Structure formats: structure tokens, C-alpha cells
CSV table of C-alpha atoms in Angstrom, one decimal:
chain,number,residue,atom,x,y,z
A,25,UNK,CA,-76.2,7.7,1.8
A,26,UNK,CA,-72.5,8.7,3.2
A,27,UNK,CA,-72.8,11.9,1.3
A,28,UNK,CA,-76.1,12.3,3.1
A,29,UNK,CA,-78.3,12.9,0.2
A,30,UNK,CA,-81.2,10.8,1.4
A,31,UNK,CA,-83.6,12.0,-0.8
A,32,UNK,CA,-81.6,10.9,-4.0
A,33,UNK,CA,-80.8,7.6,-1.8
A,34,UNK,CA,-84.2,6.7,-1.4
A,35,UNK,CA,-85.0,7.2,-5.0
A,36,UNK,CA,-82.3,4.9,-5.9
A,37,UNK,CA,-82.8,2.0,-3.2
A,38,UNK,CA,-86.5,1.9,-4.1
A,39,UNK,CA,-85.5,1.4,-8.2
A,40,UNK,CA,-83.1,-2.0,-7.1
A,41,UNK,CA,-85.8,-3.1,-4.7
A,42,UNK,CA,-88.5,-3.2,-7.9
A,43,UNK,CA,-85.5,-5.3,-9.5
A,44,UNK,CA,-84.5,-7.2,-6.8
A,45,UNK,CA,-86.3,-7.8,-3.1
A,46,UNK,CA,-83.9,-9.9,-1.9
A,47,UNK,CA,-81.3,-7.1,-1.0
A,48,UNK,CA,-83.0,-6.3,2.5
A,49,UNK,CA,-79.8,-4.9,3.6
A,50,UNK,CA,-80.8,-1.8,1.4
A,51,UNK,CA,-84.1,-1.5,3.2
A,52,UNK,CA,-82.3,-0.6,6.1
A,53,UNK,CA,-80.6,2.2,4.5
A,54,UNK,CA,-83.7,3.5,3.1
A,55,UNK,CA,-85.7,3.6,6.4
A,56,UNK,CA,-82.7,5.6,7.6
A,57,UNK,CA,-83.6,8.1,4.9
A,58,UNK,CA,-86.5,8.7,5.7
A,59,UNK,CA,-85.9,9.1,9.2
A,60,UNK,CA,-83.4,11.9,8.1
A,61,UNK,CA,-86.1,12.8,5.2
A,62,UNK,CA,-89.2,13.1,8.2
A,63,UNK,CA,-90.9,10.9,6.7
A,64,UNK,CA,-91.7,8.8,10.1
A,65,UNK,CA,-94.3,7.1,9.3
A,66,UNK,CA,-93.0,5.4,6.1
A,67,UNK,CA,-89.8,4.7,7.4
A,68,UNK,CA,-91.5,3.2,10.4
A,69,UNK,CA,-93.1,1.0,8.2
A,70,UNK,CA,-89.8,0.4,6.4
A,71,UNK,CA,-87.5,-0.9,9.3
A,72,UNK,CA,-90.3,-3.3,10.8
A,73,UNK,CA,-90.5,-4.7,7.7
A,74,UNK,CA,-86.6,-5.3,7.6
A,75,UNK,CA,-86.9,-6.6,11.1
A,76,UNK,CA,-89.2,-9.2,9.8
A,77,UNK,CA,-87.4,-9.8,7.1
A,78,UNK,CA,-83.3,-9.9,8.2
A,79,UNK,CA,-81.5,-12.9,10.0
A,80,UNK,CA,-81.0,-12.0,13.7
A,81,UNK,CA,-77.2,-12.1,13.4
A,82,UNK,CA,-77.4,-9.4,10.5
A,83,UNK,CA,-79.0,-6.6,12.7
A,84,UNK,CA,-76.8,-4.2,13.6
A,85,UNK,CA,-76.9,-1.8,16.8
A,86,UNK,CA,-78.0,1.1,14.4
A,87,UNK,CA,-80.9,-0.4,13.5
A,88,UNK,CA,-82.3,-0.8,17.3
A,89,UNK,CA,-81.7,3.0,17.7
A,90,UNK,CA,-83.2,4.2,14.3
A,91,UNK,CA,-86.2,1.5,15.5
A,92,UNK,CA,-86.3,3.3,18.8
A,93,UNK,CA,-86.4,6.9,17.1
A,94,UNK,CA,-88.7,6.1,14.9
A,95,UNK,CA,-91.1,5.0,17.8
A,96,UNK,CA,-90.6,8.2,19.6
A,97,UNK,CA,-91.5,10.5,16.4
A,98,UNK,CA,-94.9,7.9,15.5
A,99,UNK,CA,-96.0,8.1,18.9
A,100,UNK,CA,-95.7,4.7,20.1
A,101,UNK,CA,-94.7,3.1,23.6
A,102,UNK,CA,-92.2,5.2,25.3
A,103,UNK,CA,-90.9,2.0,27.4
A,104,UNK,CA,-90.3,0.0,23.7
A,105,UNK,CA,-88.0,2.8,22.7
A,106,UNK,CA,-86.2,2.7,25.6
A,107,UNK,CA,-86.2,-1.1,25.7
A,108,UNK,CA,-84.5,-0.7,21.5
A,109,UNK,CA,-82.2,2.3,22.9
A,110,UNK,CA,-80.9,-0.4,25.7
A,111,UNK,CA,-80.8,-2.6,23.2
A,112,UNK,CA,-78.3,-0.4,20.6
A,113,UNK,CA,-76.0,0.0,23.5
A,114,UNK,CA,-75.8,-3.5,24.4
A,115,UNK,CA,-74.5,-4.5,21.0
A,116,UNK,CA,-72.8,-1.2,20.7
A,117,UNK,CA,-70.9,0.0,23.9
A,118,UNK,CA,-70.0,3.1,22.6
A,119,UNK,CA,-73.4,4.4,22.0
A,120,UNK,CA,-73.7,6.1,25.4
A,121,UNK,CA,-74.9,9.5,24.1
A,122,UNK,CA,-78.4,7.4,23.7
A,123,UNK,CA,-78.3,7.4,27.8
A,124,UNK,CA,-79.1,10.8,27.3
A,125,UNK,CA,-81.8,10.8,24.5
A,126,UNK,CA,-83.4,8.5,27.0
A,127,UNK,CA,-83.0,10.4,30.0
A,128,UNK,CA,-84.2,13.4,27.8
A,129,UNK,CA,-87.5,11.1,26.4
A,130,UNK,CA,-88.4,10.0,30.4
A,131,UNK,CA,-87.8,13.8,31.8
A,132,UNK,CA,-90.8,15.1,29.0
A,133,UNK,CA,-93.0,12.1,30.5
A,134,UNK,CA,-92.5,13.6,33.6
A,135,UNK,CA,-90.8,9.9,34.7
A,136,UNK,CA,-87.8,12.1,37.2
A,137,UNK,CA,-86.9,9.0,38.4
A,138,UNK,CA,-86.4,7.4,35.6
A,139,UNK,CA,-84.6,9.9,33.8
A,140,UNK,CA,-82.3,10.5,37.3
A,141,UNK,CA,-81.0,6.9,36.2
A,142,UNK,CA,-80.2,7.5,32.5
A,143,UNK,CA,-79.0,11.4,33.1
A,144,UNK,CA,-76.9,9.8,35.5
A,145,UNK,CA,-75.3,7.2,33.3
A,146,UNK,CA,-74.9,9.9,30.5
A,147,UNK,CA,-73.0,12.1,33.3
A,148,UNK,CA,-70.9,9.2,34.3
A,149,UNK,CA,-69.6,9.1,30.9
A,150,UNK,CA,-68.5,12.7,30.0
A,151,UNK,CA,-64.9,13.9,31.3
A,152,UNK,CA,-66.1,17.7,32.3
A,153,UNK,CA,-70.0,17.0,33.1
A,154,UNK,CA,-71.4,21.2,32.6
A,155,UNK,CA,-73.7,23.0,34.9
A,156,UNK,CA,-76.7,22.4,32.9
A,157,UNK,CA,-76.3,18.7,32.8
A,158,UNK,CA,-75.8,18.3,36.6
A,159,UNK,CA,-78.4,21.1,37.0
A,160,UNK,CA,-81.2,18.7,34.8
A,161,UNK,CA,-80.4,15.7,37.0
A,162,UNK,CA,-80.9,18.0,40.0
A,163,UNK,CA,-84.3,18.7,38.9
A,164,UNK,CA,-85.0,14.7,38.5
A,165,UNK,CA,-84.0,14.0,41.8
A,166,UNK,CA,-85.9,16.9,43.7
A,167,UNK,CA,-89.2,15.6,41.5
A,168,UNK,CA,-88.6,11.8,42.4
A,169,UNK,CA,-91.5,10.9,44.2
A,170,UNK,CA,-90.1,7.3,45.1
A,171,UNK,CA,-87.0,7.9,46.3
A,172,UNK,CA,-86.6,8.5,50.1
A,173,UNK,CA,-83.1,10.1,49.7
A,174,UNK,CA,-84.1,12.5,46.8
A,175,UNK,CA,-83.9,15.8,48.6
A,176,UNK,CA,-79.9,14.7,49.7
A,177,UNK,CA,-79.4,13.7,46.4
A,178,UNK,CA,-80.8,16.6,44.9
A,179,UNK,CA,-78.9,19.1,47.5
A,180,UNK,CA,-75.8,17.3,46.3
A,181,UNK,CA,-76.0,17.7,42.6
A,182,UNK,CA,-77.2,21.4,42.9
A,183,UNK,CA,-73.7,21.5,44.4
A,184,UNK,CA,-72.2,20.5,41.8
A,185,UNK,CA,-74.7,23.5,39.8
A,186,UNK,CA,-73.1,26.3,42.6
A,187,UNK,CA,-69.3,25.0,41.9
A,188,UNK,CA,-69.5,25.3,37.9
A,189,UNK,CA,-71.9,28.2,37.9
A,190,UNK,CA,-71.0,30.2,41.2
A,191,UNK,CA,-72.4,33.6,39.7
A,192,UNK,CA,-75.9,31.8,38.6
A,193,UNK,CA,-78.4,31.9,41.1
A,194,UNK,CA,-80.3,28.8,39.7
A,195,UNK,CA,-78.2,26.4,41.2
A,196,UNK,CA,-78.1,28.4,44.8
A,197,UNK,CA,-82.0,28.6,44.6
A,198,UNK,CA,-82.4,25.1,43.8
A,199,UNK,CA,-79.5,23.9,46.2
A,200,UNK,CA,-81.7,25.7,48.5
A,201,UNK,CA,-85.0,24.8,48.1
A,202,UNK,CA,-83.6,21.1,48.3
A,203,UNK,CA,-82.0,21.8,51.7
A,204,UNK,CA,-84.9,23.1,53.1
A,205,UNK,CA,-86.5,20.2,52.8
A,206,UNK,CA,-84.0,18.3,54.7
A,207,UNK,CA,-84.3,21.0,57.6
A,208,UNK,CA,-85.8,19.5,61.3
A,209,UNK,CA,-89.4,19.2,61.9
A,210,UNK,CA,-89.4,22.8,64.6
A,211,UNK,CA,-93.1,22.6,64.5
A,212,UNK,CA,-93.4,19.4,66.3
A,213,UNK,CA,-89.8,19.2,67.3
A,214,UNK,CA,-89.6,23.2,68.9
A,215,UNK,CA,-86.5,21.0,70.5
A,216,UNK,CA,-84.5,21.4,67.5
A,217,UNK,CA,-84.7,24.8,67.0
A,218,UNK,CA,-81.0,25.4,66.9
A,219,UNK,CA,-80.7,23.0,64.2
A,220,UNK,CA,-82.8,24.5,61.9
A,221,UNK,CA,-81.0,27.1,59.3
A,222,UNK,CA,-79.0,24.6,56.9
A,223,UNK,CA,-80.1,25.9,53.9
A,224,UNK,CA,-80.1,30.1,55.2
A,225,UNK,CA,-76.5,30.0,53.6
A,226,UNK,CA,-77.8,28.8,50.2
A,227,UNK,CA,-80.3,31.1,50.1
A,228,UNK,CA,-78.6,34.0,51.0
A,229,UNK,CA,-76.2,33.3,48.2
A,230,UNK,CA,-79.2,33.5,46.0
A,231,UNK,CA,-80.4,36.6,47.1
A,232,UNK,CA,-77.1,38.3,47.0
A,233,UNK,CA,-76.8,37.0,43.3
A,234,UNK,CA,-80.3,37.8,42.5
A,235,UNK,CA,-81.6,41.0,43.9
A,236,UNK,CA,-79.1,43.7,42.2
A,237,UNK,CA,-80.6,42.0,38.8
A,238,UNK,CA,-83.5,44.0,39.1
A,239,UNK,CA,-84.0,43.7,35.4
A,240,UNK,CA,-85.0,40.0,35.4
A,241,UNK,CA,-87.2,40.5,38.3
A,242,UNK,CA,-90.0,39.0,36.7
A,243,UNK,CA,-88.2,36.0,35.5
A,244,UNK,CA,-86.6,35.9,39.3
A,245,UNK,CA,-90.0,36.8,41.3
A,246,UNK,CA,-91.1,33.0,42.5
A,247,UNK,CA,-87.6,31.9,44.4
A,248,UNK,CA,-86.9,35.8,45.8
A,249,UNK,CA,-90.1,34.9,47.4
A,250,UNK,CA,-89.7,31.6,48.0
A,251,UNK,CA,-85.6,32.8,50.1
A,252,UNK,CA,-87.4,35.6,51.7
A,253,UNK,CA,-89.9,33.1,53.1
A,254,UNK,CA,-87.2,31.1,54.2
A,255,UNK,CA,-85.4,34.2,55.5
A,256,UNK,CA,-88.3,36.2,57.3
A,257,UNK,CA,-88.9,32.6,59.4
A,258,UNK,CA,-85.1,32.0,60.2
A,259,UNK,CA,-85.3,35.5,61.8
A,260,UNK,CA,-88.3,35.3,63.4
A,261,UNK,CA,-88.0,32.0,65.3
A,262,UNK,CA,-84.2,33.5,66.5
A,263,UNK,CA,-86.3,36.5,67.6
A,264,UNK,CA,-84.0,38.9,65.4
A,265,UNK,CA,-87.3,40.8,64.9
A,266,UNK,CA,-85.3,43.4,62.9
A,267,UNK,CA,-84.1,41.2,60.6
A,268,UNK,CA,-87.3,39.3,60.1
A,269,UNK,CA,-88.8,42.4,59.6
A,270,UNK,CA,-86.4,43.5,56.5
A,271,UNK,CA,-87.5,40.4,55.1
A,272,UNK,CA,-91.2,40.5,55.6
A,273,UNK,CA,-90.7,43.8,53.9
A,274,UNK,CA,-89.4,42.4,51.2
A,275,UNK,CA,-91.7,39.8,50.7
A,276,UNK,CA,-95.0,41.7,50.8
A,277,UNK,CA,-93.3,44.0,48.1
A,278,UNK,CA,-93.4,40.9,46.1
A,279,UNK,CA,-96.0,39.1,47.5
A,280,UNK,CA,-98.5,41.4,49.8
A,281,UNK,CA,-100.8,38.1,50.2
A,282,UNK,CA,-98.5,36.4,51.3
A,283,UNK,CA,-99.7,34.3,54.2
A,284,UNK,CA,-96.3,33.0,55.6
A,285,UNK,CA,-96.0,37.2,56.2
A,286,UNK,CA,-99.5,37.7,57.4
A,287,UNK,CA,-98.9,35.0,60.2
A,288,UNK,CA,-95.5,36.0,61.0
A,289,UNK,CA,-96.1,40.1,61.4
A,290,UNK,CA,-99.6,39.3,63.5
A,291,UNK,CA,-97.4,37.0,66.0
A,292,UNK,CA,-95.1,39.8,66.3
A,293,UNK,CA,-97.9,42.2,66.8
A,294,UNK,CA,-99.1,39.9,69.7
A,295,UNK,CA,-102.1,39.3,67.7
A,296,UNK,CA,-102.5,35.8,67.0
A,297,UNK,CA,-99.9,33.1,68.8
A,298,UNK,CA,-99.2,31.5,65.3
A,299,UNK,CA,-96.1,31.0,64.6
A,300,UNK,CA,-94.4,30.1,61.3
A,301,UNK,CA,-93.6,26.7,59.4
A,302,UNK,CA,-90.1,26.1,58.0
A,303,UNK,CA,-90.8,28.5,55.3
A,304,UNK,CA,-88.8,28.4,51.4
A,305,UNK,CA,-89.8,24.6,51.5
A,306,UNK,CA,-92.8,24.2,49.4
A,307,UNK,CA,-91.5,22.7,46.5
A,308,UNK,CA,-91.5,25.2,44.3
């Protein structure tokens, strides 16, 4: 087993078991085994037995975490895997990585606000967090339906994205997008007009990045047209019809059904009196 021969393991834990049931410890490494082995199923099996089978003071945080893995890879509750991950890190503090095998189990259940929690606690535990991770519990905030704050929370953590990835315009697009939902209500609130334009700095930074690569334009097509949204409105409601314009222009070229352009270029045309929402904050 330390040599990590599992298959030759097995083969040799089952032959004392046919001699002698009593030595349960065994059975643990053997549903180990087959975890590495991918055998799931039978290794499932395996460790429940052993659970049923072992004194309480002889389980060992391992065995919760193997119990929980195996749960994921048979399909069974997501919670009960989580409860068993908890569980391993209770008896074993320094079993914080499995904060992240959570976080990363809740995020593919689409459960942001749970896995905001456990990315969180799995950032809190690293000396250099990178991009990516801060950029992942970004995401989980911005998609948190039932947390008030998640939009502030979000905009701060992409800002921890822009500072370790300045020349990416991921972080700048989502730091963005995340601000623009925090911008006043103009529509109802004309009033605060002036106050509108906290996130125009963001996005510009993600245009700047992001328009000279013209060869991932594909890839980069949804947030240029999501900033020039954002852009074309900030002009238009300062009544910098040139700049709007330029904007417009560049979001038809991407977009030429574009309906945040249609109303914007018709109300400049005297057409319709329509004027524009906040624009770049749909959620994309």
C-alpha cells in the first residue's frame, strides 16, 4: 500500500481476510485500493462495511474522506459527502485542502453560495492565494442568489483578479460587470445621474486589454459587447454623442441586433424619446 501498488495490495488483503475476518483494520486499506484502483462501487461497499464493523475510537480522519470520495464517484448525496469531508477535518485539522474539494463538489451543483463559503476557507489557508482561485470565488459570489451583498463582494474579489492578473481582461470584465450592478437606479432616480459611471473605469481597462487581441475575438465577443453597452450609455446620458457614437459603432459590428443600440441611436435621431438603461449589467 505505501509503495502504491494497490492492485497487488488488494490481492493480498483479500487472501488474510479468507484466513482471518477479524483484522478489519485491513479492510480499510483495501477500500483505499480500490478507490485508487476505480473500482467505486466495490470499495464503497468495502468501507461501509468497515464502518459497521470498527470501534468508533479506531476511525481515523482518512477514512471520513475516502467515505466522502467514494460517495461523490457512486453518485450519492452531495450534502453526506460534505457532512464526511467536515467530518475528516474535524479530526484532522490539517486536512484543509478538502475545503476546496468541497467548494469544487458545490460550484458543479451550481450551489455559489455554498461553494463562496468553502472557496473562502480554502483561500484563507494558502500564503499567496493565485488569480484563478480568487477569480473562482468571484464567480460564486456574483451567482449567489441569497446574498444581498454579493455584487460588493464579488466587485472586491475581482480586485484581487485585476491586482494578480493586471494584463488579463477576465478579471477587468468580471470586476466590471459586478460594479455595474451596484451603479444608481438613473431610470427612476434621473437624480443621480452624476453618480452613475463606477464601473466605466473597469471596463475600459477591459477594452483596452481586449480589443488589440483581435485573434480571440470569438472567445472575447460576449463582454466586448457587454463594455460597449456599458460604454455607448455612459456617453449617451453625458450627451458626448460622439463618443456614444464610436461605441454604438462598435457594438453593432458585433452585435447589429442589438437593442440597447437600436434605442440609443433612434433617441439620438429624435425618433423615439427612449432612453437607455444602465447598460453592461445584465449578468452576463
Amino acid at each position: 500500500y505505501i509503495t502504491k501498488d494497490c492492485i497487488a495490495c488488494s490481492e493480498l488483503v483479500e487472501k488474510i481476510l479468507k484466513k482471518d475476518g477479524s483484522k478489519n483494520y485491513l479492510r480499510r486499506l483495501q477500500a483505499y485500493c480500490q478507490y485508487d484502483n476505480g473500482k467505486y462501487q466495490d470499495g464503497m461497499k468495502i468501507l461501509e462495511d468497515f464502518f459497521k464493523q470498527v470501534a468508533p475510537e479506531k476511525i481515523l480522519a482518512s477514512d471520513y474522506e475516502y467515505l466522502a470520495r467514494f460517495q461523490v464517484k457512486t453518485g450519492r448525496d452531495t450534502m453526506s459527502a460534505i457532512k464526511n469531508f467536515y467530518k475528516a477535518i474535524e479530526m484532522d485539522s490539517s486536512k484543509w485542502a478538502l475545503h476546496l474539494e468541497m467548494a469544487d463538489l458545490l460550484y458543479s451543483k451550481k450551489d455559489y453560495c455554498g461553494a463562496a463559503v468553502e472557496y473562502q476557507k480554502h483561500i484563507d489557508s494558502l500564503s499567496s492565494p493565485t488569480a484563478l482561485q480568487y477569480y473562482r470565488l468571484g464567480l460564486c459570489h456574483y451567482f449567489c442568489p441569497d446574498d444581498t451583498l454579493r455584487y460588493h463582494k464579488a466587485e472586491v474579489v475581482f480586485g484581487k483578479v485585476t491586482e494578480l492578473a493586471p494584463s488579463s481582461g477576465l478579471g477587468w470584465s468580471w470586476r466590471a460587470k459586478a460594479m455595474s450592478k451596484l451603479e444608481p437606479d438613473i431610470v427612476n432616480h434621473p437624480e443621480l445621474l452624476e453618480e452613475f459611471g463606477k464601473a466605466k473605469p473597469f471596463f475600459d481597462k477591459y477594452v483596452e486589454i481586449t480589443e488589440p487581441d483581435t485573434g480571440n475575438l470569438t472567445k472575447n465577443k460576449r463582454d466586448l459587447i457587454t463594455a460597449y453597452e456599458y460604454l455607448a450609455s455612459y456617453y449617451f446620458l453625458r450627451k458626448e454623442d460622439a463618443l456614444a457614437k464610436t461605441y454604438l459603432d462598435k457594438l453593432v459590428a458585433l452585435d447589429p441586433e442589438n437593442e440597447s443600440a437600436k434605442n440609443i441611436k433612434l433617441f439620438m435621431e429624435g425618433q423615439t424619446p427612449a432612453p437607455p438603461g444602465k447598460g453592461g449589467g445584465k449578468g452576463k
